Amino acid sequence: MNLSSTIKSIQDIMRKDDGVDGDAQRLGQLTWMLFLKVFDQREEEWEDDNPKYASPLPDDMRWRNWAAYVADEAGKKAPQTPASEIIGFVNNRLFPTLKELDANASPQHKVIRSVFEDGNNYMKSGTQLLAVIEKLEEAINFHDFKTRASLGDVYEQLLNDLRGAGNAGEFYTPRAITQFMADRVNPSLARRETVMDPACGTGGFLTAAIDHFRNQVSTKSSAADKAAIETLIRGIEKKQLPHLLCTTNMLLHGIDVPSQIEHKNTLGIGWNDWSTHDKVDCVITNPPFGGYEDDGVGSDYPADLRTRETADMFMALIVKKLLKENGRAAVVLPDGFLFGDGIKATLKKLLLRDCKLHTIVRLPKGVFAPYTTIKTNLLFFTKGATVDDGSEHFHTDTIWYYEHPYPPGYKSYSKTKPIRFEEFKPEQDWWGSEANDFADRVENEFAWKVDFKTRREQAEAAAQPHWDRAEQLGNQASTLENRVRDLRDSIKGVSNAKQRQPVEDEIDTLRTQADSLRLQARDAQAAGDRLYWPIYNLDLKNPNAPEEETHDPDVLLDKYKTLLGQIEETENRLKSELAAALAHHFTTEEAEQ
């Protein structure tokens, strides 16, 4: 029986157990067992390399001493712990012990405790648990190189299965996406560039970065180069199951002590608790989008960046707290981020000002199906150098777009027909180099560029008179409000009504004038904003694509809404011109009379 079939048979066994409910619990159950099995086999290797190696686990908690099947005198393998005792052992001894390991004793202690502190044993049947252990014993042997190599593929299949496990699907990003993003960000092993995923899920981006680093190792590389990879990977994951999956994933990928995979909420870390030491050279991530953090989380973010929407909070962190100067990032974001206004527009201004957003790869629908059919984008940007000349300096001048097409014959992606890394070959060939500001890029059927600098300068020029008028009116209002305060002070203690009345009348007049000026200032500010803020709508369509006839209801509805908007705009323009013409007509008539 091959490894993939073994995993399926294990899940079938778990379905018979009354304690395991649903795919997410089956995967959680399988993964903590897989972790202990994999860890035990890695320990055998470490013991061979270092006779003084000491396990962080108490002897009776090591897989080999309670779970592993052992041969009797006749050579027949049998369980060490009887079915009648094994559930009690796991629930009453194994889990409580591992949850309470001293995290300060060593990085390994910390890893194991973080894996188990929120974990659970769901199985209730000792017989079924032993059946699962037997399958794992038969299937997983790290000393067999073929098994070890295929285990990584089976693990990928496990992660792919998460897509059908309800909300657990958010943990999985297709391997083609993680590989392409790591390839384009291109972290350098020689320069010891650090890579972080602040919402690392099951570790797909980190394993892609590890593979990218390993591809830079050659026969000339030193032992220090190979050892450095482990120190360059950083991940944070909020939820227990994906953290457990990620930690096991790291072990499978040769990260001996994955202590830099932390089990905590990135967004729960105080805004001012991030230090320069926390900054990294590369961020590659698919932050959860569409969700909201609990009340209080992010309450110390700067007022103009304060939000509870998860992806928005991650973007603020990446730009302001996580990236070093000249650091590079690749982030998966939905269309909603591109066209969103309000806080999203403020975030995009921050991104385009503080970073050079050089490329947006627009993905078609279905890349993340069935978890979500929302269209997504890959944003690639580089943190700009700080400019302290008192002016507002934007690092983004030109934004390139690349619309990733479906392969020939595809109308969508699916679980059985996922996106493949080979599909990104045209993007790789077209990409060019940031060193010469992507001078070699050319527009084509799928690629186009937007002169953001010109758009911004034109919008600012059109909006500035309105903003200046708003400021002028605001200053006039302030002058009147100050006069009101002075008048109020002048009649403090004056009880004579006749003496107070003229002053109070003047106060009422001034207050009415100030309120009117404030209203005019708000209108002027809004007029300027209407001209300026639309430049941060980055949901721009491909001007080079041929117009296709479509029957997609969503597309047709969008076109209908656009047409209604155009009709309304035309009607309003006609009304304005008619009103102006009539006003001119009556003014002329009055003058003649």
Short mmCIF file of C-alpha atoms in Angstrom, two decimals, residues 166-501:
data_model
loop_
_atom_site.label_atom_id
_atom_site.label_comp_id
_atom_site.label_asym_id
_atom_site.label_seq_id
_atom_site.Cartn_x
_atom_site.Cartn_y
_atom_site.Cartn_z
CA GLY A 166 -14.86 24.15 6.03
CA ASN A 167 -13.09 27.25 7.30
CA ALA A 168 -9.84 25.29 7.46
CA GLY A 169 -9.51 26.06 3.73
CA GLU A 170 -8.10 29.47 4.58
CA PHE A 171 -4.87 27.78 5.63
CA TYR A 172 -4.01 26.52 2.14
CA THR A 173 -2.46 28.47 -0.73
CA PRO A 174 -1.83 26.48 -3.94
CA ARG A 175 1.77 25.43 -4.29
CA ALA A 176 2.05 27.10 -7.73
CA ILE A 177 1.26 30.48 -6.12
CA THR A 178 3.69 30.07 -3.20
CA GLN A 179 6.44 28.91 -5.55
CA PHE A 180 5.92 31.76 -8.04
CA MET A 181 5.85 34.44 -5.33
CA ALA A 182 9.00 33.09 -3.65
CA ASP A 183 10.68 32.88 -7.06
CA ARG A 184 9.90 36.53 -7.90
CA VAL A 185 10.81 37.94 -4.47
CA ASN A 186 14.01 35.91 -4.81
CA PRO A 187 15.45 35.89 -1.24
CA SER A 188 19.23 35.49 -1.33
CA LEU A 189 21.03 32.88 0.76
CA ALA A 190 24.41 34.50 0.09
CA ARG A 191 23.16 37.82 1.51
CA ARG A 192 21.44 35.96 4.38
CA GLU A 193 18.08 37.57 3.63
CA THR A 194 15.36 36.81 6.15
CA VAL A 195 11.90 35.69 5.00
CA MET A 196 8.73 36.12 7.03
CA ASP A 197 5.12 35.06 6.66
CA PRO A 198 3.13 36.83 9.41
CA ALA A 199 0.06 34.65 8.71
CA CYS A 200 1.91 31.47 7.83
CA GLY A 201 -0.92 28.92 8.01
CA THR A 202 0.47 25.50 7.16
CA GLY A 203 3.78 26.94 5.96
CA GLY A 204 3.36 26.89 2.19
CA PHE A 205 5.22 30.16 1.59
CA LEU A 206 7.97 29.24 4.05
CA THR A 207 8.57 25.83 2.45
CA ALA A 208 8.68 27.56 -0.95
CA ALA A 209 11.32 29.95 0.47
CA ILE A 210 13.27 26.99 1.94
CA ASP A 211 13.25 25.26 -1.46
CA HIS A 212 14.32 28.54 -3.10
CA PHE A 213 17.25 28.83 -0.68
CA ARG A 214 18.22 25.18 -1.20
CA ASN A 215 18.33 25.72 -4.96
CA GLN A 216 21.08 28.27 -4.28
CA VAL A 217 23.22 25.67 -2.50
CA SER A 218 25.91 24.11 -4.69
CA THR A 219 28.88 21.82 -4.20
CA LYS A 220 30.91 24.95 -3.48
CA SER A 221 28.58 26.08 -0.70
CA SER A 222 29.87 25.90 2.85
CA ALA A 223 28.27 24.03 5.74
CA ALA A 224 27.43 27.46 7.15
CA ASP A 225 25.35 28.22 4.03
CA LYS A 226 23.30 25.07 4.47
CA ALA A 227 22.86 25.66 8.21
CA ALA A 228 21.86 29.30 7.67
CA ILE A 229 18.57 28.40 5.97
CA GLU A 230 16.96 27.44 9.27
CA THR A 231 17.79 30.84 10.78
CA LEU A 232 16.35 32.82 7.84
CA ILE A 233 12.77 31.53 8.10
CA ARG A 234 10.18 33.21 10.35
CA GLY A 235 6.48 32.53 10.67
CA ILE A 236 3.59 33.42 12.97
CA GLU A 237 0.26 31.58 13.04
CA LYS A 238 -2.74 32.33 15.23
CA LYS A 239 -4.68 29.05 15.01
CA GLN A 240 -3.66 25.75 16.57
CA LEU A 241 -4.29 23.34 13.68
CA PRO A 242 -2.39 25.21 10.95
CA HIS A 243 0.43 25.93 13.43
CA LEU A 244 0.72 22.20 14.13
CA LEU A 245 0.64 21.46 10.40
CA CYS A 246 3.27 24.14 9.74
CA THR A 247 5.63 22.88 12.44
CA THR A 248 5.41 19.32 11.07
CA ASN A 249 5.90 20.73 7.58
CA MET A 250 9.13 22.39 8.73
CA LEU A 251 10.41 19.11 10.20
CA LEU A 252 9.64 17.36 6.91
CA HIS A 253 11.59 20.08 5.10
CA GLY A 254 14.68 19.57 7.22
CA ILE A 255 14.22 22.44 9.68
CA ASP A 256 15.42 20.60 12.79
CA VAL A 257 14.19 23.10 15.38
CA PRO A 258 11.32 25.14 13.89
CA SER A 259 11.26 27.45 16.91
CA GLN A 260 10.86 30.49 14.67
CA ILE A 261 7.33 29.35 13.82
CA GLU A 262 5.46 31.11 16.60
CA HIS A 263 1.95 30.27 17.78
CA LYS A 264 0.35 33.65 18.43
CA ASN A 265 -1.79 36.35 16.84
CA THR A 266 0.38 38.70 14.77
CA LEU A 267 -2.33 41.36 14.87
CA GLY A 268 -2.55 41.09 18.66
CA ILE A 269 1.02 42.36 19.05
CA GLY A 270 0.99 46.02 20.09
CA TRP A 271 1.78 48.53 17.34
CA ASN A 272 4.66 49.95 19.34
CA ASP A 273 5.89 46.53 20.47
CA TRP A 274 7.36 45.86 17.03
CA SER A 275 11.04 46.81 16.99
CA THR A 276 13.69 47.32 14.33
CA HIS A 277 14.97 43.85 15.26
CA ASP A 278 11.67 42.36 14.02
CA LYS A 279 12.08 43.75 10.50
CA VAL A 280 12.91 41.35 7.68
CA ASP A 281 14.25 41.50 4.13
CA CYS A 282 11.31 39.66 2.52
CA VAL A 283 7.64 39.20 3.38
CA ILE A 284 5.66 36.61 1.40
CA THR A 285 2.12 36.02 2.60
CA ASN A 286 -1.56 35.40 1.91
CA PRO A 287 -3.18 37.21 4.85
CA PRO A 288 -6.70 36.08 5.74
CA PHE A 289 -9.17 38.46 4.12
CA GLY A 290 -12.82 39.11 4.76
CA GLY A 291 -12.50 38.36 8.48
CA TYR A 292 -12.53 40.72 11.44
CA GLU A 293 -10.47 40.78 14.60
CA ASP A 294 -12.01 40.93 18.06
CA ASP A 295 -12.72 44.28 19.71
CA GLY A 296 -9.55 45.76 21.15
CA VAL A 297 -7.17 44.09 18.68
CA GLY A 298 -5.44 46.87 16.75
CA SER A 299 -6.86 49.60 18.96
CA ASP A 300 -3.36 51.09 19.30
CA TYR A 301 -2.83 51.37 15.52
CA PRO A 302 -2.46 54.95 14.22
CA ALA A 303 -5.91 56.58 14.02
CA ASP A 304 -5.93 56.83 10.21
CA LEU A 305 -5.01 53.12 9.89
CA ARG A 306 -7.36 51.78 12.55
CA THR A 307 -9.54 48.93 11.28
CA ARG A 308 -10.59 45.43 12.32
CA GLU A 309 -10.48 43.88 8.83
CA THR A 310 -7.65 41.34 8.90
CA ALA A 311 -6.03 41.84 5.49
CA ASP A 312 -6.03 45.64 5.95
CA MET A 313 -4.35 45.30 9.34
CA PHE A 314 -1.69 42.99 7.89
CA MET A 315 -0.97 45.46 5.07
CA ALA A 316 -0.47 48.30 7.55
CA LEU A 317 1.93 46.10 9.54
CA ILE A 318 3.89 44.93 6.51
CA VAL A 319 4.48 48.44 5.20
CA LYS A 320 5.17 50.18 8.52
CA LYS A 321 6.62 47.51 10.81
CA LEU A 322 7.84 44.36 9.05
CA LEU A 323 9.82 45.39 5.98
CA LYS A 324 13.36 46.72 6.19
CA GLU A 325 14.34 49.62 3.96
CA ASN A 326 14.67 48.15 0.43
CA GLY A 327 12.93 45.01 1.69
CA ARG A 328 10.70 43.18 -0.78
CA ALA A 329 7.19 41.81 -0.38
CA ALA A 330 4.65 39.73 -2.26
CA VAL A 331 1.10 39.65 -0.88
CA VAL A 332 -2.11 37.93 -2.04
CA LEU A 333 -5.08 40.34 -1.84
CA PRO A 334 -8.66 40.27 -3.16
CA ASP A 335 -10.12 42.68 -5.73
CA GLY A 336 -11.91 44.40 -2.84
CA PHE A 337 -8.60 45.81 -1.64
CA LEU A 338 -7.86 47.26 -5.07
CA PHE A 339 -11.14 49.14 -5.49
CA GLY A 340 -11.99 49.75 -1.82
CA ASP A 341 -12.18 53.29 -0.49
CA GLY A 342 -12.12 54.69 3.06
CA ILE A 343 -9.47 52.93 5.15
CA LYS A 344 -8.46 50.83 2.12
CA ALA A 345 -7.74 53.99 0.11
CA THR A 346 -5.69 55.36 3.02
CA LEU A 347 -3.73 52.08 3.12
CA LYS A 348 -3.11 52.20 -0.62
CA LYS A 349 -1.83 55.75 -0.33
CA LEU A 350 0.52 54.55 2.44
CA LEU A 351 1.64 51.64 0.25
CA LEU A 352 2.27 53.77 -2.85
CA ARG A 353 3.97 56.51 -0.84
CA ASP A 354 6.25 54.41 1.38
CA CYS A 355 6.86 51.58 -1.09
CA LYS A 356 7.38 51.07 -4.79
CA LEU A 357 4.40 49.00 -5.91
CA HIS A 358 5.89 47.82 -9.19
CA THR A 359 3.71 44.84 -10.20
CA ILE A 360 0.16 43.56 -9.76
CA VAL A 361 -0.49 40.08 -11.16
CA ARG A 362 -4.25 39.72 -11.62
CA LEU A 363 -5.37 36.11 -11.14
CA PRO A 364 -8.55 34.70 -12.68
CA LYS A 365 -11.45 33.27 -10.69
CA GLY A 366 -11.18 29.83 -9.15
CA VAL A 367 -7.53 29.84 -8.04
CA PHE A 368 -8.67 29.36 -4.44
CA ALA A 369 -11.86 27.39 -5.21
CA PRO A 370 -13.77 25.88 -3.55
CA TYR A 371 -12.76 27.91 -0.47
CA THR A 372 -13.49 31.17 -2.26
CA THR A 373 -14.36 32.24 -5.80
CA ILE A 374 -13.29 35.82 -5.10
CA LYS A 375 -10.78 37.09 -7.67
CA THR A 376 -7.36 37.68 -6.16
CA ASN A 377 -4.19 39.56 -7.02
CA LEU A 378 -0.50 39.22 -6.26
CA LEU A 379 1.03 42.57 -5.23
CA PHE A 380 4.82 42.91 -5.46
CA PHE A 381 6.45 45.93 -3.81
CA THR A 382 9.71 47.21 -2.34
CA LYS A 383 10.03 49.39 0.76
CA GLY A 384 11.44 52.79 -0.13
CA ALA A 385 14.13 54.73 1.67
CA THR A 386 12.94 57.24 4.26
CA VAL A 387 12.90 60.84 3.02
CA ASP A 388 12.98 63.47 5.78
CA ASP A 389 12.68 66.73 3.82
CA GLY A 390 9.24 67.58 5.16
CA SER A 391 7.48 66.88 1.85
CA GLU A 392 5.23 63.98 0.92
CA HIS A 393 7.43 61.78 -1.28
CA PHE A 394 5.91 58.91 -3.28
CA HIS A 395 8.10 55.95 -4.22
CA THR A 396 5.60 54.57 -6.75
CA ASP A 397 5.69 56.21 -10.19
CA THR A 398 4.68 53.36 -12.52
CA ILE A 399 2.53 50.30 -11.75
CA TRP A 400 2.72 47.34 -14.10
CA TYR A 401 -0.20 44.93 -14.39
CA TYR A 402 -0.13 41.37 -15.71
CA GLU A 403 -3.42 39.56 -16.27
CA HIS A 404 -2.79 35.85 -15.78
CA PRO A 405 -4.89 33.90 -18.32
CA TYR A 406 -6.45 30.47 -17.96
CA PRO A 407 -4.54 27.71 -19.76
CA PRO A 408 -5.97 26.82 -23.19
CA GLY A 409 -9.20 24.87 -22.80
CA TYR A 410 -9.80 25.97 -19.18
CA LYS A 411 -12.81 28.01 -18.11
CA SER A 412 -11.95 27.79 -14.42
CA TYR A 413 -9.68 26.02 -11.94
CA SER A 414 -10.84 23.27 -9.60
CA LYS A 415 -9.48 20.86 -7.02
CA THR A 416 -8.74 18.34 -9.75
CA LYS A 417 -7.43 21.00 -12.19
CA PRO A 418 -5.48 23.45 -10.01
CA ILE A 419 -3.26 26.28 -11.18
CA ARG A 420 0.24 25.03 -12.08
CA PHE A 421 3.63 26.69 -11.63
CA GLU A 422 4.46 26.17 -15.33
CA GLU A 423 1.67 28.60 -16.21
CA PHE A 424 3.75 31.46 -14.81
CA LYS A 425 6.56 30.99 -17.36
CA PRO A 426 5.30 33.93 -19.50
CA GLU A 427 5.36 36.21 -16.42
CA GLN A 428 8.87 35.03 -15.54
CA ASP A 429 10.12 35.68 -19.09
CA TRP A 430 8.49 39.12 -19.13
CA TRP A 431 9.49 40.18 -15.59
CA GLY A 432 12.85 41.89 -16.11
CA SER A 433 14.88 43.40 -13.28
CA GLU A 434 14.12 45.94 -10.60
CA ALA A 435 17.77 47.02 -10.80
CA ASN A 436 17.02 48.93 -14.04
CA ASP A 437 13.46 49.78 -12.99
CA PHE A 438 12.04 47.02 -15.21
CA ALA A 439 13.16 48.88 -18.34
CA ASP A 440 12.94 45.68 -20.43
CA ARG A 441 9.22 45.16 -19.83
CA VAL A 442 6.91 45.64 -22.78
CA GLU A 443 3.15 45.86 -22.98
CA ASN A 444 1.35 42.96 -24.60
CA GLU A 445 -2.05 41.29 -24.67
CA PHE A 446 -1.77 40.54 -20.93
CA ALA A 447 0.57 43.27 -19.64
CA TRP A 448 0.06 47.02 -19.36
CA LYS A 449 1.37 49.89 -17.25
CA VAL A 450 -0.19 52.81 -15.45
CA ASP A 451 1.58 56.16 -15.06
CA PHE A 452 0.57 56.66 -11.45
CA LYS A 453 2.83 59.68 -10.99
CA THR A 454 1.03 61.65 -13.72
CA ARG A 455 -2.40 60.54 -12.46
CA ARG A 456 -1.48 61.69 -8.96
CA GLU A 457 -0.02 65.03 -10.06
CA GLN A 458 -3.07 65.82 -12.23
CA ALA A 459 -5.49 64.85 -9.45
CA GLU A 460 -3.57 66.93 -6.90
CA ALA A 461 -3.54 69.94 -9.25
CA ALA A 462 -7.30 69.66 -9.80
CA ALA A 463 -8.08 69.13 -6.11
CA GLN A 464 -5.68 71.69 -4.63
CA PRO A 465 -7.81 74.83 -5.27
CA HIS A 466 -10.72 73.17 -3.46
CA TRP A 467 -8.48 72.12 -0.58
CA ASP A 468 -6.97 75.62 -0.39
CA ARG A 469 -10.46 77.10 -0.30
CA ALA A 470 -11.44 74.62 2.43
CA GLU A 471 -8.42 75.69 4.47
CA GLN A 472 -9.16 79.37 3.90
CA LEU A 473 -12.81 78.97 4.93
CA GLY A 474 -11.76 76.90 7.94
CA ASN A 475 -9.35 79.64 9.02
CA GLN A 476 -12.11 82.26 8.66
CA ALA A 477 -14.43 80.10 10.74
CA SER A 478 -11.73 79.70 13.40
CA THR A 479 -11.27 83.48 13.55
CA LEU A 480 -15.00 83.95 14.16
CA GLU A 481 -15.06 81.12 16.76
CA ASN A 482 -12.18 82.76 18.60
CA ARG A 483 -14.10 86.06 18.57
CA VAL A 484 -17.13 84.20 20.03
CA ARG A 485 -14.96 82.86 22.86
CA ASP A 486 -13.62 86.36 23.58
CA LEU A 487 -17.15 87.79 23.69
CA ARG A 488 -18.31 85.01 26.01
CA ASP A 489 -15.42 85.79 28.33
CA SER A 490 -16.32 89.50 28.23
CA ILE A 491 -19.77 88.93 29.76
CA LYS A 492 -18.75 86.42 32.40
CA GLY A 493 -20.06 87.71 35.70
CA VAL A 494 -22.30 90.31 33.98
CA SER A 495 -25.82 89.78 35.29
CA ASN A 496 -27.49 92.83 33.74
CA ALA A 497 -29.65 91.55 30.88
CA LYS A 498 -29.49 94.83 28.96
CA GLN A 499 -25.71 94.79 29.05
CA ARG A 500 -25.55 91.11 28.01
CA GLN A 501 -28.12 91.25 25.16
#
